[in-house]
CSV table of C-alpha atoms and ligand atoms in Angstrom, one decimal:
chain,number,residue,atom,x,y,z
A,1,GLY,CA,-53.7,-9.3,53.7
A,2,VAL,CA,-56.7,-9.8,55.9
A,3,MET,CA,-57.5,-13.3,54.5
A,4,GLY,CA,-53.9,-14.5,55.0
A,5,LYS,CA,-53.8,-13.2,58.5
A,6,SER,CA,-57.2,-14.8,59.4
A,7,LEU,CA,-56.2,-18.1,58.0
A,8,ALA,CA,-52.9,-18.0,59.9
A,9,LEU,CA,-54.7,-17.3,63.2
A,10,ASN,CA,-57.2,-20.1,62.4
A,11,ALA,CA,-54.3,-22.5,61.9
A,12,LEU,CA,-52.6,-21.5,65.1
A,13,ASP,CA,-55.8,-21.9,67.0
A,14,LYS,CA,-56.1,-25.5,65.7
A,15,GLY,CA,-52.6,-26.3,67.1
A,16,LEU,CA,-50.6,-25.9,63.9
A,17,SER,CA,-47.1,-24.3,63.8
A,18,VAL,CA,-47.2,-21.4,61.3
A,19,SER,CA,-44.5,-19.3,59.6
A,20,VAL,CA,-45.7,-16.2,57.9
A,21,TYR,CA,-44.0,-14.1,55.3
A,22,ASN,CA,-44.8,-10.6,54.0
A,23,ARG,CA,-42.6,-8.3,52.0
A,24,ASP,CA,-41.3,-5.3,53.9
A,25,THR,CA,-41.7,-2.5,51.4
A,26,LEU,CA,-42.0,0.9,52.9
A,27,ALA,CA,-45.8,0.7,53.1
A,28,GLU,CA,-45.8,-2.8,54.5
A,29,LYS,CA,-42.9,-2.5,57.0
A,30,GLU,CA,-45.1,-3.1,60.0
A,31,VAL,CA,-47.2,-5.9,58.7
A,32,ILE,CA,-45.2,-8.8,60.2
A,33,PRO,CA,-44.3,-7.2,63.5
A,34,ASP,CA,-47.9,-6.0,64.0
A,35,PHE,CA,-49.3,-9.4,63.1
A,36,GLN,CA,-46.9,-11.1,65.6
A,37,THR,CA,-48.1,-8.7,68.3
A,38,GLN,CA,-51.7,-9.3,67.4
A,39,ALA,CA,-51.3,-13.1,67.3
A,40,ASN,CA,-49.0,-13.3,70.3
A,41,HIS,CA,-48.5,-17.0,69.8
A,42,PRO,CA,-45.4,-19.2,70.6
A,43,ALA,CA,-46.0,-21.4,67.5
A,44,LEU,CA,-45.9,-18.4,65.1
A,45,GLN,CA,-42.7,-17.2,63.3
A,46,GLY,CA,-42.7,-14.1,61.2
A,47,PHE,CA,-40.4,-13.3,58.3
A,48,THR,CA,-39.7,-10.5,55.8
A,49,ASN,CA,-37.0,-12.5,54.1
A,50,LEU,CA,-38.3,-15.1,51.7
A,51,GLU,CA,-35.3,-17.4,52.0
A,52,ALA,CA,-35.4,-17.4,55.8
A,53,PHE,CA,-39.2,-18.1,55.6
A,54,VAL,CA,-38.7,-21.1,53.3
A,55,ASN,CA,-35.9,-22.5,55.4
A,56,SER,CA,-38.1,-22.3,58.5
A,57,LEU,CA,-40.4,-24.9,57.1
A,58,GLN,CA,-40.3,-28.7,57.5
A,59,LYS,CA,-39.9,-30.7,54.3
A,60,PRO,CA,-41.9,-31.3,52.3
A,61,ARG,CA,-42.8,-27.6,52.7
A,62,LYS,CA,-46.5,-26.7,52.7
A,63,ILE,CA,-47.0,-23.1,51.6
A,64,LEU,CA,-50.3,-21.3,51.2
A,65,LEU,CA,-50.0,-18.2,48.9
A,66,MET,CA,-52.5,-15.5,49.7
A,67,VAL,CA,-51.9,-12.6,47.3
A,68,THR,CA,-54.3,-10.8,45.0
A,69,ALA,CA,-55.2,-12.9,41.9
A,70,GLY,CA,-53.4,-12.1,38.7
A,71,ASN,CA,-49.9,-10.8,38.0
A,72,ALA,CA,-49.0,-10.7,41.7
A,73,VAL,CA,-49.3,-14.5,41.9
A,74,ASP,CA,-46.8,-14.9,39.1
A,75,GLY,CA,-44.5,-12.3,40.7
A,76,VAL,CA,-44.4,-14.2,44.0
A,77,LEU,CA,-44.0,-17.6,42.2
A,78,GLY,CA,-41.1,-16.2,40.3
A,79,ASN,CA,-39.3,-15.3,43.5
A,80,LEU,CA,-40.3,-18.4,45.4
A,81,THR,CA,-39.9,-21.3,43.0
A,82,SER,CA,-36.1,-21.3,43.0
A,83,LEU,CA,-36.1,-21.6,46.8
A,84,LEU,CA,-38.3,-24.7,46.8
A,85,SER,CA,-37.2,-28.4,46.7
A,86,LYS,CA,-38.6,-31.4,45.0
A,87,GLY,CA,-41.9,-32.6,46.6
A,88,ASP,CA,-42.8,-29.3,48.3
A,89,ILE,CA,-46.4,-28.3,48.1
A,90,LEU,CA,-47.5,-24.8,47.0
A,91,MET,CA,-51.1,-24.0,47.6
A,92,GLU,CA,-52.6,-20.8,46.0
A,93,GLY,CA,-55.7,-19.5,47.7
A,94,GLY,CA,-56.8,-16.4,45.7
A,95,ASN,CA,-59.7,-16.0,43.4
A,96,SER,CA,-57.6,-17.0,40.5
A,97,TYR,CA,-58.7,-17.7,36.9
A,98,TYR,CA,-58.7,-21.4,36.5
A,99,ARG,CA,-56.7,-21.4,33.3
A,100,ASP,CA,-53.9,-19.4,35.1
A,101,THR,CA,-54.0,-22.2,37.7
A,102,GLN,CA,-53.7,-24.8,35.0
A,103,ARG,CA,-50.7,-23.0,33.5
A,104,ARG,CA,-49.0,-22.5,36.8
A,105,GLU,CA,-49.5,-26.1,37.8
A,106,LYS,CA,-47.9,-27.3,34.6
A,107,HIS,CA,-44.9,-25.0,35.2
A,108,MET,CA,-44.5,-26.2,38.8
A,109,GLN,CA,-44.6,-29.8,37.5
A,110,SER,CA,-41.5,-29.1,35.5
A,111,LYS,CA,-39.8,-28.0,38.8
A,112,GLU,CA,-41.2,-31.1,40.6
A,113,VAL,CA,-43.1,-28.9,43.0
A,114,HIS,CA,-46.7,-29.8,43.7
A,115,TYR,CA,-49.2,-27.1,43.0
A,116,LEU,CA,-52.8,-26.9,44.4
A,117,GLY,CA,-55.2,-24.2,43.4
A,118,ILE,CA,-57.6,-23.7,46.3
A,119,GLY,CA,-60.8,-21.7,46.2
A,120,ILE,CA,-61.4,-20.2,49.6
A,121,SER,CA,-64.8,-18.8,50.6
A,122,GLY,CA,-66.2,-17.2,53.6
A,123,GLY,CA,-64.6,-13.8,53.8
A,124,GLU,CA,-62.6,-12.7,56.9
A,125,ALA,CA,-64.9,-14.4,59.4
A,126,GLY,CA,-64.8,-17.6,57.4
A,127,ALA,CA,-61.1,-17.6,57.1
A,128,LEU,CA,-60.8,-17.1,60.9
A,129,ASN,CA,-63.4,-19.5,62.1
A,130,GLY,CA,-63.6,-22.1,59.3
A,131,PRO,CA,-63.8,-21.4,55.6
A,132,SER,CA,-65.1,-23.6,52.8
A,133,LEU,CA,-62.1,-24.9,50.8
A,134,MET,CA,-62.3,-26.1,47.1
A,135,ALA,CA,-59.1,-27.8,46.1
A,136,GLY,CA,-57.8,-28.6,42.7
A,137,GLY,CA,-54.6,-30.6,41.9
A,138,ASN,CA,-53.1,-34.0,42.2
A,139,MET,CA,-54.2,-36.5,44.9
A,140,GLU,CA,-50.6,-37.2,46.1
A,141,ALA,CA,-50.1,-33.5,47.0
A,142,TYR,CA,-53.6,-33.2,48.5
A,143,GLU,CA,-53.1,-36.2,50.8
A,144,LEU,CA,-50.1,-34.4,52.3
A,145,VAL,CA,-52.0,-31.2,53.1
A,146,LYS,CA,-55.4,-32.8,53.8
A,147,PRO,CA,-54.9,-33.1,57.6
A,148,LEU,CA,-54.0,-29.4,57.8
A,149,LEU,CA,-56.8,-28.2,55.5
A,150,GLU,CA,-59.4,-30.4,57.4
A,151,LYS,CA,-58.3,-28.7,60.7
A,152,ILE,CA,-59.0,-25.2,59.5
A,153,ALA,CA,-62.1,-25.8,57.4
A,154,ALA,CA,-65.7,-25.3,58.5
A,155,LYS,CA,-67.7,-28.4,59.3
A,156,ASP,CA,-70.8,-29.7,57.6
A,157,THR,CA,-74.0,-30.9,59.4
A,158,ASN,CA,-72.4,-34.4,59.8
A,159,LEU,CA,-69.3,-32.7,61.2
A,160,GLN,CA,-67.2,-33.5,58.1
A,161,PRO,CA,-64.8,-30.8,57.0
A,162,CYS,CA,-65.9,-28.5,54.2
A,163,VAL,CA,-62.9,-29.2,52.1
A,164,SER,CA,-62.4,-31.6,49.2
A,165,LEU,CA,-60.1,-32.3,46.3
A,166,LEU,CA,-62.7,-31.6,43.6
A,167,GLY,CA,-60.6,-32.5,40.6
A,168,PRO,CA,-57.2,-31.9,39.0
A,169,ASN,CA,-55.4,-28.7,38.1
A,170,GLY,CA,-57.9,-25.7,37.8
A,171,ALA,CA,-61.0,-27.6,39.1
A,172,GLY,CA,-60.9,-26.0,42.6
A,173,HIS,CA,-60.5,-22.5,41.3
A,174,PHE,CA,-63.2,-23.1,38.7
A,175,VAL,CA,-65.7,-24.3,41.3
A,176,LYS,CA,-64.9,-21.2,43.3
A,177,THR,CA,-65.5,-19.1,40.2
A,178,ILE,CA,-69.0,-20.6,39.8
A,179,HIS,CA,-69.6,-20.3,43.5
A,180,ASN,CA,-69.1,-16.6,43.0
A,181,GLY,CA,-71.3,-16.5,39.8
A,182,ILE,CA,-74.1,-18.0,41.8
A,183,GLU,CA,-73.3,-15.6,44.6
A,184,TYR,CA,-73.6,-12.6,42.2
A,185,ALA,CA,-77.1,-13.8,41.3
A,186,GLU,CA,-78.1,-14.5,44.9
A,187,MET,CA,-77.1,-11.0,45.8
A,188,GLN,CA,-78.9,-9.5,42.8
A,189,LEU,CA,-82.1,-11.4,43.7
A,190,LEU,CA,-82.0,-9.9,47.2
A,191,ALA,CA,-81.4,-6.5,45.6
A,192,GLU,CA,-84.4,-7.1,43.3
A,193,VAL,CA,-86.7,-8.0,46.3
A,194,TYR,CA,-85.5,-4.8,48.0
A,195,ALA,CA,-86.1,-2.8,44.8
A,196,LEU,CA,-89.7,-4.1,44.4
A,197,LEU,CA,-90.6,-3.4,48.0
A,198,ARG,CA,-88.9,-0.1,48.4
A,199,PRO,CA,-91.7,2.1,46.8
A,200,SER,CA,-94.4,0.8,49.2
A,201,LEU,CA,-92.6,-0.2,52.4
A,202,SER,CA,-90.3,1.6,54.8
A,203,GLN,CA,-86.9,0.1,55.4
A,204,GLU,CA,-88.1,-1.2,58.8
A,205,GLU,CA,-91.0,-2.9,57.1
A,206,ILE,CA,-88.7,-4.5,54.5
A,207,TYR,CA,-86.6,-5.7,57.3
A,208,GLU,CA,-89.6,-7.4,59.0
A,209,VAL,CA,-90.6,-9.1,55.7
A,210,LEU,CA,-87.1,-10.4,55.1
A,211,LEU,CA,-86.7,-11.4,58.8
A,212,SER,CA,-89.6,-13.7,58.4
A,213,TRP,CA,-88.0,-15.3,55.4
A,214,ASN,CA,-84.8,-16.1,57.3
A,215,GLU,CA,-86.3,-19.3,58.8
A,216,GLY,CA,-86.8,-22.4,56.8
A,217,PRO,CA,-86.0,-23.0,53.1
A,218,THR,CA,-85.3,-19.3,52.2
A,219,SER,CA,-82.8,-18.8,55.0
A,220,SER,CA,-79.2,-18.1,54.0
A,221,PHE,CA,-76.0,-16.4,55.0
A,222,LEU,CA,-76.6,-13.7,52.4
A,223,LEU,CA,-80.1,-13.0,53.6
A,224,GLU,CA,-78.8,-12.7,57.2
A,225,THR,CA,-76.1,-10.3,55.9
A,226,THR,CA,-78.8,-8.3,54.2
A,227,LEU,CA,-80.8,-8.1,57.4
A,228,GLY,CA,-77.7,-6.7,59.2
A,229,ILE,CA,-77.3,-4.1,56.5
A,230,LEU,CA,-81.0,-3.1,56.7
A,231,GLN,CA,-80.6,-2.5,60.4
A,232,THR,CA,-77.4,-0.5,60.2
A,233,LYS,CA,-77.6,3.2,61.1
A,234,GLU,CA,-75.2,6.0,60.9
A,235,GLU,CA,-76.0,8.5,63.7
A,236,ASP,CA,-79.8,8.3,63.6
A,237,ALA,CA,-80.4,7.5,59.9
A,238,PHE,CA,-80.1,4.3,58.0
A,239,LEU,CA,-76.8,3.9,56.1
A,240,LEU,CA,-78.1,1.9,53.1
A,241,PRO,CA,-80.0,4.7,51.3
A,242,LYS,CA,-76.7,6.7,51.4
A,243,VAL,CA,-74.7,4.0,49.7
A,244,LEU,CA,-74.1,4.8,46.0
A,245,ASP,CA,-76.1,2.5,43.7
A,246,VAL,CA,-73.1,1.4,41.6
A,247,ALA,CA,-71.8,-2.2,42.1
A,248,LYS,CA,-68.2,-3.1,41.3
A,249,SER,CA,-66.7,-6.5,40.7
A,250,LYS,CA,-63.3,-8.2,40.6
A,251,GLY,CA,-63.7,-10.7,37.8
A,252,THR,CA,-65.0,-14.0,39.0
A,253,GLY,CA,-68.6,-13.2,38.0
A,254,THR,CA,-67.5,-12.3,34.5
A,255,TRP,CA,-65.4,-15.5,34.2
A,256,SER,CA,-68.4,-17.6,35.3
A,257,GLY,CA,-70.4,-15.9,32.5
A,258,GLU,CA,-67.6,-16.5,30.0
A,259,ALA,CA,-67.6,-20.2,30.9
A,260,ALA,CA,-71.3,-20.4,30.4
A,261,LEU,CA,-71.0,-18.8,26.9
A,262,ARG,CA,-67.9,-20.9,26.0
A,263,TYR,CA,-69.6,-24.3,26.8
A,264,GLY,CA,-73.1,-23.3,25.8
A,265,VAL,CA,-74.7,-23.7,29.2
A,266,PRO,CA,-77.7,-21.6,29.9
A,267,ALA,CA,-76.6,-20.0,33.2
A,268,THR,CA,-78.8,-17.1,32.5
A,269,LEU,CA,-79.2,-15.8,36.1
A,270,LEU,CA,-75.5,-15.3,36.8
A,271,ILE,CA,-75.0,-13.6,33.4
A,272,GLN,CA,-77.9,-11.3,34.2
A,273,ALA,CA,-76.4,-10.5,37.6
A,274,VAL,CA,-73.1,-9.5,36.0
A,275,MET,CA,-75.0,-7.4,33.5
A,276,ALA,CA,-77.0,-5.8,36.3
A,277,ARG,CA,-73.8,-4.6,37.8
A,278,ALA,CA,-72.8,-3.2,34.4
A,279,VAL,CA,-76.1,-1.3,34.2
A,280,SER,CA,-75.5,0.0,37.7
A,281,ASN,CA,-72.2,1.4,36.6
A,282,ARG,CA,-73.9,3.7,34.0
A,283,LYS,CA,-75.0,6.0,36.8
A,284,ASP,CA,-74.8,9.4,34.9
A,285,LEU,CA,-76.6,8.1,31.9
A,286,ARG,CA,-79.3,6.5,34.0
A,287,VAL,CA,-79.8,9.8,35.8
A,288,SER,CA,-80.1,11.7,32.6
A,289,LEU,CA,-82.4,9.2,30.9
A,290,GLU,CA,-84.8,9.1,33.9
A,291,GLU,CA,-85.0,12.9,34.0
A,292,LYS,CA,-86.9,12.8,30.6
A,293,LEU,CA,-89.5,10.4,31.9
A,294,ASP,CA,-93.0,11.3,33.1
A,295,ASP,CA,-92.5,11.8,36.9
A,296,THR,CA,-95.7,10.2,38.1
A,297,PRO,CA,-94.6,7.8,40.8
A,298,PHE,CA,-95.3,4.2,40.0
A,299,GLU,CA,-96.3,1.9,42.9
A,300,ALA,CA,-97.8,-1.5,42.7
A,301,THR,CA,-99.2,-3.8,45.3
A,302,VAL,CA,-96.7,-6.5,46.0
A,303,ASP,CA,-97.9,-9.7,47.7
A,304,THR,CA,-94.9,-10.5,49.9
A,305,GLU,CA,-95.9,-14.2,50.2
A,306,LYS,CA,-95.9,-14.5,46.4
A,307,LEU,CA,-92.7,-12.5,46.2
A,308,LYS,CA,-91.1,-15.1,48.6
A,309,MET,CA,-92.2,-17.9,46.3
A,310,ALA,CA,-90.8,-16.0,43.3
A,311,TYR,CA,-87.5,-15.4,45.1
A,312,GLN,CA,-87.1,-19.1,46.0
A,313,PHE,CA,-88.1,-20.1,42.5
A,314,ALA,CA,-85.3,-18.0,41.0
A,315,ARG,CA,-82.8,-19.2,43.7
A,316,ILE,CA,-83.4,-22.8,42.8
A,317,LEU,CA,-83.0,-22.2,39.1
A,318,ASN,CA,-79.8,-20.1,39.8
A,319,HIS,CA,-78.3,-23.0,41.7
A,320,ALA,CA,-79.4,-25.6,39.2
A,321,GLN,CA,-77.9,-23.6,36.4
A,322,GLY,CA,-74.6,-23.1,38.3
A,323,MET,CA,-74.4,-26.9,39.0
A,324,GLU,CA,-75.0,-27.7,35.3
A,325,LEU,CA,-72.2,-25.3,34.4
A,326,ILE,CA,-69.8,-27.1,36.7
A,327,SER,CA,-70.9,-30.4,35.4
A,328,GLU,CA,-70.6,-29.5,31.7
A,329,THR,CA,-67.2,-27.8,32.2
A,330,SER,CA,-66.0,-30.8,34.2
A,331,LYS,CA,-66.9,-33.0,31.2
A,332,GLU,CA,-65.1,-30.7,28.8
A,333,GLU,CA,-62.0,-30.5,31.0
A,334,LYS,CA,-62.1,-34.2,32.1
A,335,TRP,CA,-62.2,-33.2,35.8
A,336,ASN,CA,-64.7,-35.7,37.0
A,337,ILE,CA,-66.2,-33.3,39.6
A,338,ASN,CA,-68.7,-34.8,42.0
A,339,LEU,CA,-71.5,-32.3,42.3
A,340,PHE,CA,-72.6,-33.7,45.6
A,341,GLU,CA,-69.2,-33.1,47.0
A,342,VAL,CA,-69.3,-29.5,45.7
A,343,THR,CA,-72.6,-28.6,47.5
A,344,ARG,CA,-71.4,-30.5,50.6
A,345,VAL,CA,-68.3,-28.3,50.7
A,346,TRP,CA,-70.5,-25.2,50.2
A,347,SER,CA,-72.9,-26.2,53.0
A,348,ASN,CA,-70.9,-24.3,55.6
A,349,GLY,CA,-68.2,-21.7,55.8
A,350,CYS,CA,-68.8,-20.1,52.4
A,351,ILE,CA,-70.9,-17.1,51.3
A,352,LEU,CA,-73.4,-19.4,49.6
A,353,ARG,CA,-74.3,-21.4,52.7
A,354,SER,CA,-78.0,-21.8,53.1
A,355,GLN,CA,-80.8,-24.2,53.8
A,356,LEU,CA,-81.2,-24.6,50.0
A,357,ILE,CA,-77.6,-25.8,49.6
A,358,GLU,CA,-78.2,-28.4,52.3
A,359,GLU,CA,-81.4,-29.5,50.5
A,360,LEU,CA,-79.6,-29.7,47.1
A,361,THR,CA,-76.8,-31.7,48.7
A,362,ALA,CA,-79.3,-34.3,49.9
A,363,ILE,CA,-80.8,-34.5,46.4
A,364,LEU,CA,-77.4,-34.6,44.6
A,365,GLN,CA,-76.4,-37.6,46.8
A,366,LYS,CA,-79.1,-39.5,45.0
A,367,GLN,CA,-79.2,-38.0,41.5
A,368,PRO,CA,-77.3,-35.5,39.4
A,369,SER,CA,-80.1,-33.7,37.6
A,370,LEU,CA,-81.6,-31.1,40.0
A,371,LEU,CA,-84.5,-30.0,37.6
A,372,GLU,CA,-85.7,-33.6,37.4
A,373,ALA,CA,-85.8,-34.2,41.1
A,374,SER,CA,-89.5,-34.4,41.9
A,375,LYS,CA,-89.3,-32.1,45.0
A,376,ILE,CA,-87.7,-29.4,42.9
A,377,TYR,CA,-89.9,-29.9,39.9
A,378,THR,CA,-93.1,-29.8,41.9
A,379,SER,CA,-92.1,-26.6,43.7
A,380,LEU,CA,-91.2,-24.9,40.5
A,381,VAL,CA,-94.5,-25.8,38.9
A,382,GLN,CA,-96.4,-24.7,42.0
A,383,TRP,CA,-94.6,-21.3,42.2
A,384,GLU,CA,-94.8,-20.4,38.5
A,385,GLY,CA,-98.0,-18.4,39.0
A,386,ALA,CA,-96.5,-16.4,41.9
A,387,VAL,CA,-93.5,-15.5,39.7
A,388,ASN,CA,-95.9,-14.3,37.0
A,389,GLU,CA,-97.8,-12.0,39.4
A,390,THR,CA,-94.5,-10.7,40.9
A,391,LEU,CA,-93.2,-9.8,37.5
A,392,ILE,CA,-96.5,-8.1,36.5
A,393,ALA,CA,-96.2,-6.0,39.6
A,394,SER,CA,-92.6,-5.1,38.7
A,395,MET,CA,-93.7,-4.0,35.3
A,396,GLU,CA,-96.5,-1.8,36.7
A,397,GLN,CA,-94.0,-0.3,39.0
A,398,ARG,CA,-91.2,0.0,36.3
A,399,THR,CA,-88.8,-1.9,38.6
A,400,PRO,CA,-86.1,-3.9,36.7
A,401,LEU,CA,-85.9,-7.5,37.9
A,402,PRO,CA,-83.4,-8.9,35.4
A,403,CYS,CA,-82.5,-12.1,37.4
A,404,MET,CA,-86.1,-13.0,38.4
A,405,SER,CA,-87.5,-12.5,34.9
A,406,SER,CA,-84.6,-14.4,33.5
A,407,ALA,CA,-85.5,-17.3,35.8
A,408,LEU,CA,-89.0,-17.4,34.5
A,409,GLN,CA,-87.9,-17.2,30.9
A,410,TYR,CA,-85.5,-20.0,31.5
A,411,TRP,CA,-88.2,-22.0,33.1
A,412,TYR,CA,-90.6,-21.4,30.2
A,413,GLY,CA,-87.9,-22.4,27.8
A,414,MET,CA,-86.9,-25.6,29.7
A,415,THR,CA,-90.5,-26.7,30.0
A,416,THR,CA,-91.3,-26.2,26.3
A,417,ALA,CA,-90.9,-29.4,24.4
A,418,ASN,CA,-91.6,-27.8,21.1
A,419,SER,CA,-89.5,-24.6,20.8
A,420,SER,CA,-89.3,-22.1,18.0
A,421,ALA,CA,-85.7,-23.1,17.2
A,422,ASN,CA,-87.0,-24.8,14.0
A,423,LEU,CA,-87.2,-21.3,12.6
A,424,ILE,CA,-83.6,-20.5,13.7
A,425,GLN,CA,-82.4,-23.7,11.9
A,426,ALA,CA,-84.4,-22.7,8.8
A,427,GLN,CA,-83.0,-19.1,8.8
A,428,ARG,CA,-79.4,-20.4,9.2
A,429,ASP,CA,-79.9,-22.7,6.2
A,430,ALA,CA,-81.8,-20.1,4.2
A,431,PHE,CA,-79.1,-17.4,4.3
A,432,GLY,CA,-76.0,-19.5,4.9
A,433,ALA,CA,-76.7,-23.1,3.8
A,434,HIS,CA,-75.7,-24.2,7.3
A,435,THR,CA,-78.0,-27.3,6.9
A,436,PHE,CA,-80.8,-28.3,9.2
A,437,GLN,CA,-82.2,-31.4,10.9
A,438,ARG,CA,-85.8,-32.6,10.5
A,439,ASN,CA,-88.2,-34.0,13.1
A,440,ASP,CA,-89.5,-36.5,10.6
A,441,ARG,CA,-86.0,-38.0,10.0
A,442,PRO,CA,-83.1,-39.2,12.4
A,443,SER,CA,-81.4,-36.1,14.0
A,444,SER,CA,-78.1,-37.5,12.8
A,445,ASP,CA,-79.1,-36.6,9.2
A,446,PHE,CA,-78.6,-33.0,7.9
A,447,PHE,CA,-80.5,-31.4,5.0
A,448,THR,CA,-80.4,-28.2,3.0
A,449,SER,CA,-83.2,-26.8,1.1
A,450,SER,CA,-83.8,-24.1,-1.6
A,451,TRP,CA,-85.9,-21.8,0.5
A,452,ASN,CA,-88.3,-19.5,-1.3
A,453,LEU,CA,-86.3,-16.3,-0.6
A,454,ASN,CA,-87.7,-14.2,-3.3
A,455,GLY,CA,-91.3,-14.6,-2.0
B,1,LIG,C1,-66.1,-15.5,49.1
B,1,LIG,C2,-66.5,-14.3,48.2
B,1,LIG,C3,-65.3,-13.4,48.0
B,1,LIG,C4,-65.7,-12.1,47.3
B,1,LIG,C5,-65.3,-12.2,45.9
B,1,LIG,C6,-66.3,-11.5,44.9
B,1,LIG,O1,-66.5,-16.5,48.7
B,1,LIG,O2,-65.6,-15.3,50.2
B,1,LIG,O3,-66.9,-14.8,47.0
B,1,LIG,O4,-64.4,-14.2,47.3
B,1,LIG,O5,-67.0,-11.8,47.6
B,1,LIG,O6,-64.1,-11.5,45.8
B,1,LIG,O7,-66.1,-10.2,44.9
B,1,LIG,P1,-66.6,-9.2,43.8
B,1,LIG,O8,-68.0,-9.0,44.0
B,1,LIG,O9,-65.8,-8.0,44.2
B,1,LIG,O10,-66.3,-9.7,42.4
């Protein structure tokens, strides 16, 4: 596929010798010859025979598997494993589910073959020019491939390679999954900004607003990508309004939401972003339900400076939530992931690269709790009013802003010392005798009461 080809070209460009293998089914007969012509490189060997490919490699063999996540990975592993020798290193670079990676690593251990699950981000251009690489597996195997991975990876601001062994077994693929969850919410936030501005501004005007945001703390690769999209025309008309408003997904966003639910981490923005795609997929029902509404056009005045603050407010909370999700899962799985190293690896090459990631990296080098960092806390307090005003405008205009409003709700919740969960505890005890704790007794003590249920 395109990612495998781009990574192979990247490796050749960095002076590595590369053997590539692709099956030669009828539809894929030309893949290897075409790629050899395209690369035109003396250090490249192409194979359509798996055994010949394996035999072309120096021992211990270092193989990077780039096939679609899921059953295809198990299929290739089934054919490949018997051809490998003790000590060979198999790296799997798809968007795999981390529990699959854990299972596969265990299986490979029984064959004495090293298995590294590597999250790769950056799309085709990243793979070609320098991706961000999130590795999971054992140190001994990682040390053997580290020089190769460091050559092909993007470089951070200190010119260190954006690759790291983030933890054992599924840690790398899990971090890539959360990278994608954060990515879903970052994409959704940009879509919400676009949705809010669309009734009152032309596409050219929206472009101008966002262009001014792409300098300083709000700048990012995804914003830059959005600017490119806003400028793209087909013949004389903008292409974006012709794109169907239905967003698909391949699984990583859902898995990040599942992890948040499993470990009880309030990663509300990434869950809302997955749900927003689900809403987008109900196109026919949306059309039919809108038809029944009063058709007076709604249009609110949106202050773009306040919108910018609201956008950055939501982005900070999105990243803080994602980092907490990594941290809590790391504790549960005993991975010992270093959060600073995660954002450092994300600081270049990947889809999430942005000035914010660089700022978070500097903070995480000193302390693990982003919300308690004074720079973050002060900004959030300062921008709360701007978020309120933006959301009021969105309600006047009937524009759904699920991620932005979820950010504000989360912020309200996290800055409320005295929540209403006392009532939840009381309800659980009243109907199910689930017991409750008291704030006038140690929280380690549990009580039950005979609540006055019959009024
Ligand atoms: C990357 C991207 C890339 C892709 C995902 C998400 O880091 O390079 O995250 O992996 O965007 O496949 O795709 P979906 O939106 O289709 O789930």
